[in-house]
PDB file of C-alpha atoms in Angstrom:
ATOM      1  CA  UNK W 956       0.000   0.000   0.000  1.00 89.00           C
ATOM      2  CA  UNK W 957       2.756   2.658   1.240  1.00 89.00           C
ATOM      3  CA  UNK W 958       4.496   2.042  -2.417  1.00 91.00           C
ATOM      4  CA  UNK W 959       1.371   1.670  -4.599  1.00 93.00           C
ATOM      5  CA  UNK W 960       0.521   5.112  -6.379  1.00 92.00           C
ATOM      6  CA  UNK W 961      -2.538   3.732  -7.345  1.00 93.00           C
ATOM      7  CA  UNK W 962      -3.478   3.844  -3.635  1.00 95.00           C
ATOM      8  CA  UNK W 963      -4.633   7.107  -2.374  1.00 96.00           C
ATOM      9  CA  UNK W 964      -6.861   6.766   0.277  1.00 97.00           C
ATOM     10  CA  UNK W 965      -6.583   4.097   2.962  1.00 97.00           C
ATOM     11  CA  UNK W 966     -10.107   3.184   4.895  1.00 97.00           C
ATOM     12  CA  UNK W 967      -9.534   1.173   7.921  1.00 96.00           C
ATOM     13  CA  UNK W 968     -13.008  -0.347   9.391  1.00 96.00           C
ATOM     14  CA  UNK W 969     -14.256  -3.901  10.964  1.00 94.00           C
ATOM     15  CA  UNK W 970     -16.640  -5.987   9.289  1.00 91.00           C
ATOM     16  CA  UNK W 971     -19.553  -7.679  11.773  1.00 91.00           C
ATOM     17  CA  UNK W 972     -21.636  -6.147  14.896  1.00 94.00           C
ATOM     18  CA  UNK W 973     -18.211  -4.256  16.007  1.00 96.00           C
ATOM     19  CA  UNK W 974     -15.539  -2.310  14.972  1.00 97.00           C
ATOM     20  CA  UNK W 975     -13.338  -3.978  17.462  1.00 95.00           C
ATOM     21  CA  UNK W 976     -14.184  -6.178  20.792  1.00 90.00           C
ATOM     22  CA  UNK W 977     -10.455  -6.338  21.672  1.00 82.00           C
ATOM     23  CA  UNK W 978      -7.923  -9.052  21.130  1.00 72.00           C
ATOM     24  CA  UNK W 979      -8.606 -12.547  19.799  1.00 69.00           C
ATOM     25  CA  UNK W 980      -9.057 -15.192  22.746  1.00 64.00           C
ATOM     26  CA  UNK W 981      -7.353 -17.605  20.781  1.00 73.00           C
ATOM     27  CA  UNK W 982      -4.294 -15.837  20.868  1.00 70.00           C
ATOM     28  CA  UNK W 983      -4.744 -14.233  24.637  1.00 71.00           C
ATOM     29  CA  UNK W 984      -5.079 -17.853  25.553  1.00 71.00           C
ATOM     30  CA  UNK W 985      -1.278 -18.663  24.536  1.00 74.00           C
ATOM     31  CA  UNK W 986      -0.105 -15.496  25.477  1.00 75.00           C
ATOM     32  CA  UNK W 987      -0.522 -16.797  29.271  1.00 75.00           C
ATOM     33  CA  UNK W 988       1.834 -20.121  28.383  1.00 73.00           C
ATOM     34  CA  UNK W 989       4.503 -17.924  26.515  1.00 73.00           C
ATOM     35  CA  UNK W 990       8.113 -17.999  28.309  1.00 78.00           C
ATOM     36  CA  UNK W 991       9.347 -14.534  29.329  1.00 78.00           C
ATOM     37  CA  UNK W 992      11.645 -14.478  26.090  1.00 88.00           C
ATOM     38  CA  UNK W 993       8.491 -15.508  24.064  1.00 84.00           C
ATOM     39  CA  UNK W 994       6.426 -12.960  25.490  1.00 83.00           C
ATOM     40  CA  UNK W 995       8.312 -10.117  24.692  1.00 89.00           C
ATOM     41  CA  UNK W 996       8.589 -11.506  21.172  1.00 88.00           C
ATOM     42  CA  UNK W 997       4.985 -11.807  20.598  1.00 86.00           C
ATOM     43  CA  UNK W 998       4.602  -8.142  22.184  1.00 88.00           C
ATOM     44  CA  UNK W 999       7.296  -6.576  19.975  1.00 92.00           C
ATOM     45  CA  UNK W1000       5.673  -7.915  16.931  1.00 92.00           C
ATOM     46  CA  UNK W1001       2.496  -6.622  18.089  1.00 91.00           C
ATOM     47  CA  UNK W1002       4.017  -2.803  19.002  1.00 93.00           C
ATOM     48  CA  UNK W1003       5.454  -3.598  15.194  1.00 95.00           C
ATOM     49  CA  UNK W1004       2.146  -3.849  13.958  1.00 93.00           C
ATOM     50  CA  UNK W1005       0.704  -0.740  15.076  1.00 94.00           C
ATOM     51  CA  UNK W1006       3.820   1.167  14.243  1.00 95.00           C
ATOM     52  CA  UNK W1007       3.772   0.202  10.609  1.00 94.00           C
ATOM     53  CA  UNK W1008       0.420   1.333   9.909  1.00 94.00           C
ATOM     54  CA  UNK W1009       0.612   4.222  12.293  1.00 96.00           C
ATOM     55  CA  UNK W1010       4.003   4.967   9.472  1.00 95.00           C
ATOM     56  CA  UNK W1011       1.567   4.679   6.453  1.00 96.00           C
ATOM     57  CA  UNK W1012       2.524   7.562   4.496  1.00 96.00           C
ATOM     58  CA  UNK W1013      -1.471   7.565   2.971  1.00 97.00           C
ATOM     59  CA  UNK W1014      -4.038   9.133   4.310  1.00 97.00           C
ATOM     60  CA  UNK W1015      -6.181   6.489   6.430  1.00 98.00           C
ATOM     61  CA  UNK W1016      -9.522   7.124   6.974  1.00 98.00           C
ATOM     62  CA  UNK W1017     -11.495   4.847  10.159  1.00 98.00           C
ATOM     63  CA  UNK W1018     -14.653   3.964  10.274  1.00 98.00           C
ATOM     64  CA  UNK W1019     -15.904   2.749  13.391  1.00 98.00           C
ATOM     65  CA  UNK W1020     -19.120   1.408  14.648  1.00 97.00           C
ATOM     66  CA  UNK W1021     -20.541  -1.309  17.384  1.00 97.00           C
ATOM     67  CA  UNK W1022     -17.638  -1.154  19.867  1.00 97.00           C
ATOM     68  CA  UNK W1023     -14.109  -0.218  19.887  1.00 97.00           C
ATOM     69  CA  UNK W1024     -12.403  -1.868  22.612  1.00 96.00           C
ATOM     70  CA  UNK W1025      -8.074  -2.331  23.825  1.00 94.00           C
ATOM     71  CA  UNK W1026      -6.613  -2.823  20.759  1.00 94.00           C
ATOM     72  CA  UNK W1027      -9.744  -0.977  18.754  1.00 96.00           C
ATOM     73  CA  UNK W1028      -8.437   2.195  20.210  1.00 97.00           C
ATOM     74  CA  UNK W1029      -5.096   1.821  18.997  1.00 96.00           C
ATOM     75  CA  UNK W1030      -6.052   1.070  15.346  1.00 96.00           C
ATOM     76  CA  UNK W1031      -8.467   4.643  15.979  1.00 98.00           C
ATOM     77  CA  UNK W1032      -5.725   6.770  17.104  1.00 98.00           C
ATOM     78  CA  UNK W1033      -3.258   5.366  14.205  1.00 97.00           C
ATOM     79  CA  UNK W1034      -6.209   6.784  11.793  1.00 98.00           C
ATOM     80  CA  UNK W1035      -6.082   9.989  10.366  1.00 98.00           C
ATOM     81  CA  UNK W1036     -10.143  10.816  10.364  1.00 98.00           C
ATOM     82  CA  UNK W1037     -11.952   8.898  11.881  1.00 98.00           C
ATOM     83  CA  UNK W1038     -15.943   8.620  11.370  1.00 98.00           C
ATOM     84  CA  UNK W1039     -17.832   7.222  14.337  1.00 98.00           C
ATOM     85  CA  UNK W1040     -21.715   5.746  14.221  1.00 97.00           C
ATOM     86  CA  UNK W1041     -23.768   7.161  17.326  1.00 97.00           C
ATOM     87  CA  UNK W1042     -23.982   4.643  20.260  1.00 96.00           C
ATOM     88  CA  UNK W1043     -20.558   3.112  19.553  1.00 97.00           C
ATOM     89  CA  UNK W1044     -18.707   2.289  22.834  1.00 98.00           C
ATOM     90  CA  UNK W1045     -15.057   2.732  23.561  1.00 98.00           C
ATOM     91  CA  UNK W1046     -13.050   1.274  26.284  1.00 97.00           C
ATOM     92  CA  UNK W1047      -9.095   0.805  27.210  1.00 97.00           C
ATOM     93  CA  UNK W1048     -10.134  -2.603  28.954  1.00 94.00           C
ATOM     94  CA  UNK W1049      -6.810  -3.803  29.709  1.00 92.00           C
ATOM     95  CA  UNK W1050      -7.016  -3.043  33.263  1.00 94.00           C
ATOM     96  CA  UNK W1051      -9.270  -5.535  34.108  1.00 93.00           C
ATOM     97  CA  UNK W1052      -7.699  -8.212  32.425  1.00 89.00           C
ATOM     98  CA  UNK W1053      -4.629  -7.499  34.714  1.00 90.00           C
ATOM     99  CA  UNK W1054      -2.440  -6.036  32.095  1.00 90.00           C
ATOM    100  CA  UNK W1055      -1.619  -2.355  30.575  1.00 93.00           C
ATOM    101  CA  UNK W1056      -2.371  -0.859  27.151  1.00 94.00           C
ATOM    102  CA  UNK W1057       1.189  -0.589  26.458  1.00 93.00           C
ATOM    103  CA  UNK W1058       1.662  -1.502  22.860  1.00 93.00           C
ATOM    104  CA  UNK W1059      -0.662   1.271  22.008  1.00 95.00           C
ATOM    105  CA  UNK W1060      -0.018   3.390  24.065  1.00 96.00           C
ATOM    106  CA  UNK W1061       2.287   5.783  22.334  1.00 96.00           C
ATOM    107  CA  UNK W1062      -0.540   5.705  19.377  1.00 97.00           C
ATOM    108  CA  UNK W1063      -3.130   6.869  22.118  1.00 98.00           C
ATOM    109  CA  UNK W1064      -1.526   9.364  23.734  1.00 98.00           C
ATOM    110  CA  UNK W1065      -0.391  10.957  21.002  1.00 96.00           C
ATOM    111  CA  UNK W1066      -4.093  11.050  19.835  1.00 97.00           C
ATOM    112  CA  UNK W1067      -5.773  11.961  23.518  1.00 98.00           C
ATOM    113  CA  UNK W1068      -3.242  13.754  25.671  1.00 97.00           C
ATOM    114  CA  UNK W1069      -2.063  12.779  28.381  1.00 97.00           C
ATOM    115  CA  UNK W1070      -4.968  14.140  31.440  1.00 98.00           C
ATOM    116  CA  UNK W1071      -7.141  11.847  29.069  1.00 98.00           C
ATOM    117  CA  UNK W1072      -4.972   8.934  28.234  1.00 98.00           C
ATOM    118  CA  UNK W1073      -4.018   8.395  32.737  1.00 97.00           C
ATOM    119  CA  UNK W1074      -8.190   8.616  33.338  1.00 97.00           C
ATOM    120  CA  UNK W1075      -9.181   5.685  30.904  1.00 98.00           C
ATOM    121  CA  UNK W1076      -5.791   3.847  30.861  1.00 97.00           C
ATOM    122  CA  UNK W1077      -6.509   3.352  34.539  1.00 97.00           C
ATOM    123  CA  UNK W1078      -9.987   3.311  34.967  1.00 97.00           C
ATOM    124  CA  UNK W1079     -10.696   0.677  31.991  1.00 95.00           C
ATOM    125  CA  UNK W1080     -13.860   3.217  31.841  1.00 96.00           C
ATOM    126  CA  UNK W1081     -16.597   2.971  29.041  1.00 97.00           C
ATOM    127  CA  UNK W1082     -17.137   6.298  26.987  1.00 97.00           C
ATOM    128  CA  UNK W1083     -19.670   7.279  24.162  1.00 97.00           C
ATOM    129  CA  UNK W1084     -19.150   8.253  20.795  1.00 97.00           C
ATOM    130  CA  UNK W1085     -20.085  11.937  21.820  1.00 97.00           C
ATOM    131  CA  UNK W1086     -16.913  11.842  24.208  1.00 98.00           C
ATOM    132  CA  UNK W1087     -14.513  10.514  21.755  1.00 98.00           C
ATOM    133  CA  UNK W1088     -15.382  13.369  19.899  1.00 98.00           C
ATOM    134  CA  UNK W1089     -14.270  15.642  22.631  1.00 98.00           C
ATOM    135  CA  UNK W1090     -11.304  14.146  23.547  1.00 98.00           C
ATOM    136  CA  UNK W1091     -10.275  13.881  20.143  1.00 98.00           C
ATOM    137  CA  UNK W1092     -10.018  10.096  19.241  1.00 98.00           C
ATOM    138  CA  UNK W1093     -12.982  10.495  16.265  1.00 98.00           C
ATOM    139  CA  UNK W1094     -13.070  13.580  14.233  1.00 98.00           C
ATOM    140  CA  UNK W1095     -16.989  13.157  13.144  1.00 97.00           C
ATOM    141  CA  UNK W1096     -20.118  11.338  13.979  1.00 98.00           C
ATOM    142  CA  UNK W1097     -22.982  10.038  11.461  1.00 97.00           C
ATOM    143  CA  UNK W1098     -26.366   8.835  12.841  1.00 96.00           C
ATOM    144  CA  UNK W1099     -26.038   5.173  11.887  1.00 95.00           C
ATOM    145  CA  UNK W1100     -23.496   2.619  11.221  1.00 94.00           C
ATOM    146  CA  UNK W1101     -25.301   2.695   7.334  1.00 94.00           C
ATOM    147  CA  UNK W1102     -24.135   6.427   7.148  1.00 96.00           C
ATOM    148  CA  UNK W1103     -20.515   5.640   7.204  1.00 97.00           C
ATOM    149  CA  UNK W1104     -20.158   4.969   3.658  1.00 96.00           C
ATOM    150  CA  UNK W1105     -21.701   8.033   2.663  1.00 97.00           C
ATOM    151  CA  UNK W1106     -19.694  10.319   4.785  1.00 97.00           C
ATOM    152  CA  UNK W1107     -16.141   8.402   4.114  1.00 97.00           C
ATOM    153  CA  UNK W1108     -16.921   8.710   0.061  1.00 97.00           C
ATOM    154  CA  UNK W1109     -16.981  12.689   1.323  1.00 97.00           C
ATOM    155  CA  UNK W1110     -13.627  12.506   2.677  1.00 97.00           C
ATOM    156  CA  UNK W1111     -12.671  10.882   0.347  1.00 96.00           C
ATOM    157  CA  UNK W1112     -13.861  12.702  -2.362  1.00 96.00           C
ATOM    158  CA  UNK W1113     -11.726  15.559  -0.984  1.00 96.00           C
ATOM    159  CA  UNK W1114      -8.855  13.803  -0.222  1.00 97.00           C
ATOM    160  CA  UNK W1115      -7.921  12.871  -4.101  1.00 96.00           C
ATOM    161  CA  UNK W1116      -8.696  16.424  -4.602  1.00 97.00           C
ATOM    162  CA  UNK W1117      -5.439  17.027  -2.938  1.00 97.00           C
ATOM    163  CA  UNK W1118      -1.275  16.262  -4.063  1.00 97.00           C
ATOM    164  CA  UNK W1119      -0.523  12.949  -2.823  1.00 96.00           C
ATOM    165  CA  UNK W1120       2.487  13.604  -2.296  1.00 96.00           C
ATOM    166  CA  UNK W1121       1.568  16.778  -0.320  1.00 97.00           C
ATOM    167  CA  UNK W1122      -0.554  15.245   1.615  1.00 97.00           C
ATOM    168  CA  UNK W1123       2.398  12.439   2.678  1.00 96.00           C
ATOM    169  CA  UNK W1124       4.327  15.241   3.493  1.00 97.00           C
ATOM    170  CA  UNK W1125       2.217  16.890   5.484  1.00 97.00           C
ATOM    171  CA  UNK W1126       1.437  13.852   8.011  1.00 96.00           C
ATOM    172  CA  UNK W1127       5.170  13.546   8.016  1.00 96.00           C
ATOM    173  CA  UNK W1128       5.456  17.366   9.112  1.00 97.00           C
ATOM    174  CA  UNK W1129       2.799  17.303  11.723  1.00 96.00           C
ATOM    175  CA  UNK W1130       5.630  14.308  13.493  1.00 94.00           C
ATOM    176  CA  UNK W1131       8.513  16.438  12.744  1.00 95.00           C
ATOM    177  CA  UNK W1132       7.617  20.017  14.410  1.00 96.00           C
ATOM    178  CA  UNK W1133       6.469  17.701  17.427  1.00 93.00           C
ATOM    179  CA  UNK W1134       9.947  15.924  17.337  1.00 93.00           C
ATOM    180  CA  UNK W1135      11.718  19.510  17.410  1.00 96.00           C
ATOM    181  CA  UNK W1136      11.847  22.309  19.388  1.00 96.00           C
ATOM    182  CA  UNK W1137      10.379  25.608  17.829  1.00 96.00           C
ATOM    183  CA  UNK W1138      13.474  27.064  16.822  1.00 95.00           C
ATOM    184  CA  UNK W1139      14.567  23.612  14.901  1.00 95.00           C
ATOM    185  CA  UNK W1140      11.020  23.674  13.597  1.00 96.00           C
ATOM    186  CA  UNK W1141      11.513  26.963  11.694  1.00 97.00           C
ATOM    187  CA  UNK W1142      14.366  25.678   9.548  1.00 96.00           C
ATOM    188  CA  UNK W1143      12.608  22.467   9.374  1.00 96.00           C
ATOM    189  CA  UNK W1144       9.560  24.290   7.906  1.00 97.00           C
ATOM    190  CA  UNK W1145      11.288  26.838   5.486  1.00 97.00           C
ATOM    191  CA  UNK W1146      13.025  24.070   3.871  1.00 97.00           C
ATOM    192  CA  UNK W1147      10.154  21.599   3.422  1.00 96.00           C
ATOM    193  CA  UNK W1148       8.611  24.252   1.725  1.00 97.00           C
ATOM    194  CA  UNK W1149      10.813  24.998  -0.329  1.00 97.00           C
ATOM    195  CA  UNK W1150      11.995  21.576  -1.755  1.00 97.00           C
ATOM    196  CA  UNK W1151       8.107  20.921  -2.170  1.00 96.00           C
ATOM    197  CA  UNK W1152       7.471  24.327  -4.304  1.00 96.00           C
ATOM    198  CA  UNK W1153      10.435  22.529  -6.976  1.00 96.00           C
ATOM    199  CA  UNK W1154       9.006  19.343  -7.473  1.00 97.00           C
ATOM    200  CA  UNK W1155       7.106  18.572 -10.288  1.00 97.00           C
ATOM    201  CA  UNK W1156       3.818  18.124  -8.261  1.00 97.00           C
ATOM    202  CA  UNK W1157       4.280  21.156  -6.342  1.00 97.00           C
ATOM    203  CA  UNK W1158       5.433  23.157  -9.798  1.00 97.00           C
ATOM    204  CA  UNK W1159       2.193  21.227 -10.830  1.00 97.00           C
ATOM    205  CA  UNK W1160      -0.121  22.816  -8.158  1.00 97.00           C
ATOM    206  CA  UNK W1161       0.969  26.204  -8.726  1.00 96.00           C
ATOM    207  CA  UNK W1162       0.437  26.319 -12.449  1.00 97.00           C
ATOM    208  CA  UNK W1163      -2.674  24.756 -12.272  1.00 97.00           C
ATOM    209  CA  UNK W1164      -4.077  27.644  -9.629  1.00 96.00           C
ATOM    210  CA  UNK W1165      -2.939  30.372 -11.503  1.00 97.00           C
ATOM    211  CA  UNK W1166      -3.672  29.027 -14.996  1.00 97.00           C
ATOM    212  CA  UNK W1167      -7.206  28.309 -13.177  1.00 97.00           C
ATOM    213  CA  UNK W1168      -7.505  24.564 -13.816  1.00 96.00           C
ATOM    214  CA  UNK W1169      -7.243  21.370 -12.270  1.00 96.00           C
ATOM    215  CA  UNK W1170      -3.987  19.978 -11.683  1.00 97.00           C
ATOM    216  CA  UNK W1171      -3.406  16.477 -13.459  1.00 96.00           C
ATOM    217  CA  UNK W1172      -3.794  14.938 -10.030  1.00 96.00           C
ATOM    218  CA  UNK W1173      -7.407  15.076 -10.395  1.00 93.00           C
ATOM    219  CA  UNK W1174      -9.022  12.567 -12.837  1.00 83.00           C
TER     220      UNK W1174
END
């Protein structure tokens, strides 16, 4: 996908009554006769996982309906819009289980903050679609899980109206100026800017605005 131009858009939803009830009991099952060395293994692969699409260098769009629970909320925060259906559910249930949200944890507190990420990292406590909204972790809200379609074709829609590779190196910039102090960010800046402006897609852009078209991006 992250080498495919004919990708644009990546949409990221479940399939079933949920978006995501948490991790599969078949595997949580042989987690708990792992060895120590085994263990870590298995949970580096997993942290792996979420880092590699959290990297995808498209946009990805979630959808998310039913229930979004542990690992759910990971796969949400590594999203870059997410669309919720009213009445989902979302939970960081680790805490019950006797273990931590750990391998998504960067992913979520990156998304929620941290005064949000310590109150349901600890507390394991249920919260509504309406909430994710305030906190951040979904971007929008559609009536029913049948509406989803409709508004991520919108997105979408916009989306290809846009430079792919702008918009890959704009995700990228939103991780750099957080990786830099201010001062490091203003060089940063200034020269993304200007290598972008000399490529043919930014050269592209420009004509295309001032020549009052669309640029050959758009099909």
């Amino acid at each position: 996908i992250a080498t495919d131009d004919a990708v644009r858009v990546v949409v990221v939803r479940g399939a079933g009554p949920v978006f995501c009830a948490g991790g599969d009991l078949k595997w949580m099952q042989e987690s708990v006769n792992l060895s120590g060395p085994k263990n870590l293994e298995d949970t580096r692969q997993l942290a792996k996982m979420f880092a590699t699409l959290n990297d995808c260098p498209k946009p990805v769009v979630g959808l998310v309906h039913g229930a979004v629970i542990g690992g759910g909320v990971g796969l949400t925060s590594i999203c870059d819009y997410v669309i919720a259906s009213k009445e989902t559910m979302f939970s960081l249930a680790e805490v019950r289980l006797g273990i931590i949200p750990a391998c998504i944890g960067p992913f979520v507190l990156a998304k929620i903050g941290e005064s949000h990420a310590r109150a349901y990292f600890m507390s394991a406590e249920r919260f509504s679609d309406e909430r994710a909204l305030q906190i951040g972790l979904v971007h929008e809200v559609v009536e029913t899980p049948e509406a989803l379609n409709g508004a991520c074709e919108r997105i979408a829609k916009n989306l290809l109206q846009c430079g792919p590779n702008a918009m890959t190196a704009a995700k990228r910039l939103v991780r750099d100026i957080k990786a830099r102090t201010f001062e490091e960010s203003l060089e940063h800046v200034a020269k993304v800017l200007a290598d972008l402006r000399v490529t043919p897609e930014g050269q592209e852009g420009l004509k295309a605005f001032l020549e009052k078209r669309k640029p050959n991006w758009i099909k």
